[in-house]
Short mmCIF file of C-alpha atoms in Angstrom, two decimals:
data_model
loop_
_atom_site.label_atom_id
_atom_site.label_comp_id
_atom_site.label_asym_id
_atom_site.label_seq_id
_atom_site.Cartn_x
_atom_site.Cartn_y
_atom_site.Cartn_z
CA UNK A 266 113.15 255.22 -51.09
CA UNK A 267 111.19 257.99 -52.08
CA UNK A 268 109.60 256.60 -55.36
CA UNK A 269 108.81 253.49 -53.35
CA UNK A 270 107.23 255.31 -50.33
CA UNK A 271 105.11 257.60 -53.11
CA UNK A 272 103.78 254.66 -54.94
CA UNK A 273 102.86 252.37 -51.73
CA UNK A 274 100.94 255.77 -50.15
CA UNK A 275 99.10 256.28 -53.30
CA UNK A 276 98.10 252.53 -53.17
CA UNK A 277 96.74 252.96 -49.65
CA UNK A 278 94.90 255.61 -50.91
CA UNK A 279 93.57 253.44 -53.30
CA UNK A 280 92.61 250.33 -51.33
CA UNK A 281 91.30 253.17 -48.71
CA UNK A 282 88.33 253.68 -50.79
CA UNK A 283 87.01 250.34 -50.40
CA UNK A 284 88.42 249.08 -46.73
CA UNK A 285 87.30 252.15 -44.96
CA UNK A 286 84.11 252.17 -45.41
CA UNK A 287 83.83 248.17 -45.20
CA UNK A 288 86.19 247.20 -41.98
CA UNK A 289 86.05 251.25 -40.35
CA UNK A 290 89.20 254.19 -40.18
CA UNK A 291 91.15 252.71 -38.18
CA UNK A 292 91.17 249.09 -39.10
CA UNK A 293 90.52 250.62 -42.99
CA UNK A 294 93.87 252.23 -43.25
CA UNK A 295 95.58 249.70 -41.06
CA UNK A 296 94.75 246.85 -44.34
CA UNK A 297 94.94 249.50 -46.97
CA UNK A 298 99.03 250.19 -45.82
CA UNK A 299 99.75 246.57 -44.82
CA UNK A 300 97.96 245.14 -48.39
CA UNK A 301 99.64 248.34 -50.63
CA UNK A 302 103.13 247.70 -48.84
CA UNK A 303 102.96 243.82 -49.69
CA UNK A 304 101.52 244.13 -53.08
CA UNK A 305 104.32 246.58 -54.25
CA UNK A 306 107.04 244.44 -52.44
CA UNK A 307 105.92 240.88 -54.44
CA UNK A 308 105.47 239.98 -50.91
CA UNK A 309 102.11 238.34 -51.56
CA UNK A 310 100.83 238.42 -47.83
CA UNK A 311 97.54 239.86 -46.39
CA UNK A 312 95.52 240.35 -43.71
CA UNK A 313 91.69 239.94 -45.18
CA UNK A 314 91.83 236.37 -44.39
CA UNK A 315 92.56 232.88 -45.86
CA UNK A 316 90.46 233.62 -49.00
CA UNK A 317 93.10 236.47 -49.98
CA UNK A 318 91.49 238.51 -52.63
CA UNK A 319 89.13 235.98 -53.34
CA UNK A 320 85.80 238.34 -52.04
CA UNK A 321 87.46 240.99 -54.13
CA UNK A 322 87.02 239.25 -57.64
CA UNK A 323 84.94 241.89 -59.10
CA UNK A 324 86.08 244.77 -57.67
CA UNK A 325 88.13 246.85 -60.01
CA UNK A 326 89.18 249.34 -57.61
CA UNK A 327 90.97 246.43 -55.20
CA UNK A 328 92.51 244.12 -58.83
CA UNK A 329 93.72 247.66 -60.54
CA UNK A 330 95.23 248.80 -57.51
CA UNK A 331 97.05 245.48 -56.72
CA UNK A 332 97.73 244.84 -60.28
CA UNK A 333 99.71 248.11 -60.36
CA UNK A 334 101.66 247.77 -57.24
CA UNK A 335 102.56 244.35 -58.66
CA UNK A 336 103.82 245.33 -61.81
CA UNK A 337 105.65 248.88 -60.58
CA UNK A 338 107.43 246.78 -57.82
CA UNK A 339 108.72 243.85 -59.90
CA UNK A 340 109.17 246.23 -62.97
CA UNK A 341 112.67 247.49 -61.12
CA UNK A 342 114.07 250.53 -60.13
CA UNK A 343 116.33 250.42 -63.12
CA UNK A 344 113.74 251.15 -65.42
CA UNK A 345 111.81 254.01 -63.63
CA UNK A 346 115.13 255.89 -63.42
CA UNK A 347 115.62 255.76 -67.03
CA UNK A 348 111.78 255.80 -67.92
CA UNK A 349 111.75 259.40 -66.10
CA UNK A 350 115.31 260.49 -67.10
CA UNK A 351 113.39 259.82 -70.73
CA UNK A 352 110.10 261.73 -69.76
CA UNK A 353 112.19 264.27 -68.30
CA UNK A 354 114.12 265.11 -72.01
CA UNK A 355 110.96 264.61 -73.77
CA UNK A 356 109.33 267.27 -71.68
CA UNK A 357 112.38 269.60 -71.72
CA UNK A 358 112.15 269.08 -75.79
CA UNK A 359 115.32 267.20 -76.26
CA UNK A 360 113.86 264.35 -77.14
CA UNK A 361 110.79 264.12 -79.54
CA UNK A 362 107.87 261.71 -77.92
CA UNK A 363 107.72 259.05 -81.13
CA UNK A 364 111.76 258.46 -79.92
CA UNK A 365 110.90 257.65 -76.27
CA UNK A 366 110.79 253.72 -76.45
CA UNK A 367 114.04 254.50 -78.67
CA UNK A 368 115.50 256.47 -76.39
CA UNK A 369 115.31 253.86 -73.31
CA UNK A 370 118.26 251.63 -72.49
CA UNK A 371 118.42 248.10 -73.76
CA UNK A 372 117.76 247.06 -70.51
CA UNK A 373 114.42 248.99 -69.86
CA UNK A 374 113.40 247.97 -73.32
CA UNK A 375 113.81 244.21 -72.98
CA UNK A 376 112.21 244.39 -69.51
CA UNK A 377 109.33 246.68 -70.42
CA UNK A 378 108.56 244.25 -73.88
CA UNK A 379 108.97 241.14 -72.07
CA UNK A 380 107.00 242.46 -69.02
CA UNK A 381 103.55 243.41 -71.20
CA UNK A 382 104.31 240.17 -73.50
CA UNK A 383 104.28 237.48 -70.41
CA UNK A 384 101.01 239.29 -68.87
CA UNK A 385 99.04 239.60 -72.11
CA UNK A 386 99.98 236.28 -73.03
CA UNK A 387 99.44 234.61 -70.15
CA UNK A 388 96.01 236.03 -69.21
CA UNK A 389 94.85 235.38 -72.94
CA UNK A 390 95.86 231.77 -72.01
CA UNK A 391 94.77 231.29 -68.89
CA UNK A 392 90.93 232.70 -70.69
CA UNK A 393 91.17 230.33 -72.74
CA UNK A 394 91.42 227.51 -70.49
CA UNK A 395 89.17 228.09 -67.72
CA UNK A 396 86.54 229.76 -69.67
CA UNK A 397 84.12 227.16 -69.56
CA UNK A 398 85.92 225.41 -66.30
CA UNK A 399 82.82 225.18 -63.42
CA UNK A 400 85.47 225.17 -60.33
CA UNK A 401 86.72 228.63 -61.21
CA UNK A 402 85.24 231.17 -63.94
CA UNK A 403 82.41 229.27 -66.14
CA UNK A 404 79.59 231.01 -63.75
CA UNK A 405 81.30 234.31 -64.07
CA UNK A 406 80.46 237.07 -66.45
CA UNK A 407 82.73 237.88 -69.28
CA UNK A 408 84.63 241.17 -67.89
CA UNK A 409 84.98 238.92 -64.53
CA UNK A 410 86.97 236.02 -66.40
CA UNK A 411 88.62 238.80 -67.96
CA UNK A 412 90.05 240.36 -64.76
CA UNK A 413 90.50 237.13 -63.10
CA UNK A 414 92.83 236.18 -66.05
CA UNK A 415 94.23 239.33 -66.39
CA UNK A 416 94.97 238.80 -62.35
CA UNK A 417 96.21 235.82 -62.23
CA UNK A 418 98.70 236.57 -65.12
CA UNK A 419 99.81 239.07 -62.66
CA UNK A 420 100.09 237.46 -59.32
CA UNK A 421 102.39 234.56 -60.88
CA UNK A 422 105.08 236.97 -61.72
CA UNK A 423 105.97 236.40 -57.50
CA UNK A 424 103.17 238.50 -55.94
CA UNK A 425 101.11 235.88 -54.59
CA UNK A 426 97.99 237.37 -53.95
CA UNK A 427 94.73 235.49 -55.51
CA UNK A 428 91.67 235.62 -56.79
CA UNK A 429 90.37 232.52 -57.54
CA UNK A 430 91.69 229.46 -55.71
CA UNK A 431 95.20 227.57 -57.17
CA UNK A 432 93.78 223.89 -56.55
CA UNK A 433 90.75 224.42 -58.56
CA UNK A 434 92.73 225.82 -62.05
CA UNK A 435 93.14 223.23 -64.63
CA UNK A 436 96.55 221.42 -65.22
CA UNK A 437 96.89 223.74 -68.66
CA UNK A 438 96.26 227.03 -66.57
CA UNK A 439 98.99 225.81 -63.85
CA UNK A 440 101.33 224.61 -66.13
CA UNK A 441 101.07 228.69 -67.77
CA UNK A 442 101.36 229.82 -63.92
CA UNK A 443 104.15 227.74 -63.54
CA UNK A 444 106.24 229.50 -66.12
CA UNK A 445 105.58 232.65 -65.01
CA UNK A 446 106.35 232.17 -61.57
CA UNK A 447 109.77 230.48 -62.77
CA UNK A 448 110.50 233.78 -64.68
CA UNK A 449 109.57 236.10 -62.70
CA UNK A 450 109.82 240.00 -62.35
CA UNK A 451 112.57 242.34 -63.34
CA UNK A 452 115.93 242.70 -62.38
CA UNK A 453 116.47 244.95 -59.48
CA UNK A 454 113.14 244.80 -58.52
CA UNK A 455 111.07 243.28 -56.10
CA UNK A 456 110.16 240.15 -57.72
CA UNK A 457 111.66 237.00 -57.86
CA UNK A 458 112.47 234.15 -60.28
CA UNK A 459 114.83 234.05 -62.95
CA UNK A 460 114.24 237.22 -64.47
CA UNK A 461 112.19 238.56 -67.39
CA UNK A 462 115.58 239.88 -69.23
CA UNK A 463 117.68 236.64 -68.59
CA UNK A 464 114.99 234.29 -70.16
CA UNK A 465 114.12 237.13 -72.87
CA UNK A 466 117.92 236.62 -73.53
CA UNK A 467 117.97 233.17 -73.67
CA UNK A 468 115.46 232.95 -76.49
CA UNK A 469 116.82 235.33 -78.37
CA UNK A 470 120.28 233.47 -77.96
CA UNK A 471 118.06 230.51 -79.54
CA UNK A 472 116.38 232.57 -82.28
CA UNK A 473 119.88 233.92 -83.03
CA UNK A 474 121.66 230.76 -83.67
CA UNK A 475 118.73 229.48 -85.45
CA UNK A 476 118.73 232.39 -88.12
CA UNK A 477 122.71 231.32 -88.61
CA UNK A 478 123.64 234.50 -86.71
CA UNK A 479 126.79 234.56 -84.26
CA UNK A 480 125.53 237.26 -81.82
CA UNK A 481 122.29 237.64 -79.46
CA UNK A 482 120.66 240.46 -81.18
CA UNK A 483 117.65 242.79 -80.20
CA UNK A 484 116.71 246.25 -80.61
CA UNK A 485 119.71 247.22 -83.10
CA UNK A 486 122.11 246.52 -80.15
CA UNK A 487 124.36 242.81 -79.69
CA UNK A 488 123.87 241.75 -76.52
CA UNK A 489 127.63 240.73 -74.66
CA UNK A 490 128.42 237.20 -75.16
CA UNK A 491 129.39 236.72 -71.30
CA UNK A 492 126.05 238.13 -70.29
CA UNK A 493 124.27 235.92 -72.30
CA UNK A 494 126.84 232.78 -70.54
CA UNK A 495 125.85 234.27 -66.97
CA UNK A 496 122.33 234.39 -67.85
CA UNK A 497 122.63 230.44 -69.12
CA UNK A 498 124.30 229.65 -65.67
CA UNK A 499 121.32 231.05 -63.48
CA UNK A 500 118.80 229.49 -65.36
CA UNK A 501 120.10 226.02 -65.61
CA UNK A 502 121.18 226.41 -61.64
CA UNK A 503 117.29 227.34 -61.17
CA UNK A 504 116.34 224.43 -63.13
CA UNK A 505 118.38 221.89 -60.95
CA UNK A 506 117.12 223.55 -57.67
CA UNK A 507 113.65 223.20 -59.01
CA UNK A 508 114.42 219.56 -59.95
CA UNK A 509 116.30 218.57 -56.95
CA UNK A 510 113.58 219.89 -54.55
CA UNK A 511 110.53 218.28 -56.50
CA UNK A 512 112.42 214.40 -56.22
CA UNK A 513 113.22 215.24 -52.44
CA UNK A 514 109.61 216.72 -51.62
CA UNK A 515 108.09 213.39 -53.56
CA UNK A 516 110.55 211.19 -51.84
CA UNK A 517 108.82 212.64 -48.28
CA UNK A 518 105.33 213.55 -49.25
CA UNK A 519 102.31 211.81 -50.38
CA UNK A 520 100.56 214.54 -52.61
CA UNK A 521 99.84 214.90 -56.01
CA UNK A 522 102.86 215.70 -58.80
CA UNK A 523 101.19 218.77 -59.50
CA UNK A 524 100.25 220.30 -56.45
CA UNK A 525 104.62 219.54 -55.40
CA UNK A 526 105.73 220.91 -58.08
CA UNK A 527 103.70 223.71 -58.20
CA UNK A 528 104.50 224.40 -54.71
CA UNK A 529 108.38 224.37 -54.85
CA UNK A 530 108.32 226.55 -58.62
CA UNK A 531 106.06 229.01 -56.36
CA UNK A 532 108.97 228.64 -53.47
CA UNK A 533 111.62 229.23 -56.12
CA UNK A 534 110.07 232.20 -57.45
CA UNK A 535 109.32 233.22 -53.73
CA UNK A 536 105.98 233.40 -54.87
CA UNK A 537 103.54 232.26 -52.04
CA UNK A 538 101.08 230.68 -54.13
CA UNK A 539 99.83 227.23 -53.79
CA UNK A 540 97.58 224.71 -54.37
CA UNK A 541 96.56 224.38 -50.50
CA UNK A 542 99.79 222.49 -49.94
CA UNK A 543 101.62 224.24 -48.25
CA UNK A 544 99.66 224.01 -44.62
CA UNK A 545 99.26 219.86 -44.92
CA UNK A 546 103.31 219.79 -45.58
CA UNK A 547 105.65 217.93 -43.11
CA UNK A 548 108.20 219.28 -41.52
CA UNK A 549 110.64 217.69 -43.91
CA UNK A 550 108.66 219.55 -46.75
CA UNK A 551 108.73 222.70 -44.79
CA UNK A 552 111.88 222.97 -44.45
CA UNK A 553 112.45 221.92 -48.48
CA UNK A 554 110.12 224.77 -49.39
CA UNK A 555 112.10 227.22 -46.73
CA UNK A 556 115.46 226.55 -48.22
CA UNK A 557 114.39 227.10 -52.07
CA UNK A 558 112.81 229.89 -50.90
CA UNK A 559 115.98 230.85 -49.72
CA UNK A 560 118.07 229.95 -52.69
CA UNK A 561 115.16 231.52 -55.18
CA UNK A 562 115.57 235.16 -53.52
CA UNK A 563 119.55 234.91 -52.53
CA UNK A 564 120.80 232.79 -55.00
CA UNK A 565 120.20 234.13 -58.29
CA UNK A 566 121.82 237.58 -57.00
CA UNK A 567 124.90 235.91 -54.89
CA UNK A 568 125.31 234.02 -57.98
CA UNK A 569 125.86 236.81 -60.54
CA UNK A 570 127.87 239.03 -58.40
CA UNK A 571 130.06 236.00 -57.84
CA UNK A 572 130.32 235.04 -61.52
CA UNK A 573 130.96 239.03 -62.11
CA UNK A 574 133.52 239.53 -59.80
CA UNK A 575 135.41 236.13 -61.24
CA UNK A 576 135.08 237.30 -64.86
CA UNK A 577 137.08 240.75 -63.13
CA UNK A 578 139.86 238.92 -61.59
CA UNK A 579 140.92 235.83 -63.71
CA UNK A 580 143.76 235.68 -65.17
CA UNK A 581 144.59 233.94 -68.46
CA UNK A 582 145.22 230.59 -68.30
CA UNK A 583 146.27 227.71 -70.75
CA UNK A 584 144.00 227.52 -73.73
CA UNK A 585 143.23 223.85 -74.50
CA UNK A 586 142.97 222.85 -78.10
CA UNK A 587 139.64 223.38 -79.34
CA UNK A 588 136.88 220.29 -80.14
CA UNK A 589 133.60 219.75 -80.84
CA UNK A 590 131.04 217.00 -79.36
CA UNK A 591 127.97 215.63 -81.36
CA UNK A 592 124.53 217.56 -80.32
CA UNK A 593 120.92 215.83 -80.70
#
């Protein structure tokens, strides 16, 4: 509670800077708390107006701010308590400063890795693709396509703020927001989605096999096979939710493919972003979107407490006979 009040003052601070002297004290600080608060929280909601951040494109004060917030909120509480536990032995001398990544948990190492590898990857990608794209960043200037990539990279992992408008990206730069908002922030974090650690997992559950290995491996450490079982479970539940909803919402709305399925990956992820959906959904679609955005936050939680506490409490059963079934 503390750490998380300390952070969202220090981002109304920040945002103060620039709404005081443009909307006036009171109303100033009132959008400074209200944006810093939602920003940290991955809550995605604001109070500047339909355009979101839009008018704020260029302004590194307002992106670096919200950027932060973002990234500290979905990042997980996990990880600052061992990233300070870590400083803390480093400054008391226990621990020398080229050991500090060493010294973090598996956990805070996958997450922290996997964190700066989907954001730099995805804004280099989304550069690419709308540099020269006249509906969102060919009339900007260099640094601005920058930040709007970098932002965008950002927003997807289930903040929902924007910058630039989600109808107007090209089909490449969706399909890139589209994975991010499926995997999300950090375990117990703010964010939603499947998790940066699960899907890190995942891969290197595929790399591992690949390279004729038996266990997940990473970071000199094997990674328990029943974690890497639960983590399979979640994400191929998330993938049938995802499916599910897009054939129901196409069954019951006339709209583009992308636009649905960009809307209910956003809803799984409890993102908020969309490509101007949302508003021209029925009620049949609004209450599709309303229950994935149910299952996206609950489920994925309910789901591995569930599987944990059944791992604790069965009992041995009969062992069939072992077989094996033909793959590809």
């Amino acid at each position: 509670v503390k750490g998380t009040l300390f952070v969202e003052a220090m981002g109304a601070i920040l945002y103060s800077i620039q709404f005081i002297p443009e909307f006036g004290p009171l109303l100033g600080i009132w959008r400074a708390v209200f944006n810093s608060v939602s920003a940290f929280c991955n809550a995605g909601m604001d109070i500047l107006g339909d355009s979101s951040l839009s008018e704020y494109r260029s302004n590194l004060l307002v992106n670096f701010t919200t950027m932060t917030l973002i990234i500290f909120g979905g990042i997980g509480f996990t990880v600052w308590w061992d990233v300070l536990h870590v400083t803390k032995e480093v400054l008391h001398k226990n621990i020398r400063k080229k050991l500090f990544f060493e010294s973090l948990t598996l956990h805070s190492k996958l997450a922290i890795s996997m964190t700066i590898y989907l954001l730099v990857t995805g804004c280099f990608i989304i550069f690419i693709f709308e540099y020269n794209n006249p509906l969102t960043m060919k009339d900007l200037s260099f640094g601005d396509k920058l930040l709007a990539s970098m932002f965008q990279s950002v927003t997807t992992r289930t903040a929902g703020f924007f910058t630039i408008s989600q109808e107007k990206f090209t089909n490449a730069s969706a399909m890139i927001s589209m994975i991010l908002m499926f995997i999300g922030g950090s375990p117990a974090g703010t964010a939603g989605g499947m998790k940066t650690t699960t899907i890190a997992m995942i891969i290197l559950t595929t790399i591992s096999y690949v390279k004729s290995r038996n266990d997940t491996e990473v970071y000199k450490r094997k990674i328990a096979s029943d974690n890497v079982r639960m983590g399979l479970v979640v994400v191929t539940l998330g993938i049938i939710v995802l499916l599910t909803s897009v054939t129901l919402m196409c069954a019951v709305e006339d709209a583009p493919f992308i636009d649905i399925i960009y809307e209910l990956t956003s809803a799984l992820g409890t993102v908020g972003l969309s490509r101007s959906l949302t508003p021209t959904l029925s009620t049949l679609g609004k209450i599709i979107v309303i229950v994935v955005m149910y299952i996206g936050r609950i489920g994925p939680i309910t789901l591995v407490v569930a599987l944990a506490n059944r791992r604790n409490t069965m009992s041995k059963g009969i062992d069939f006979p072992e077989k094996r079934i033909m793959i590809g």
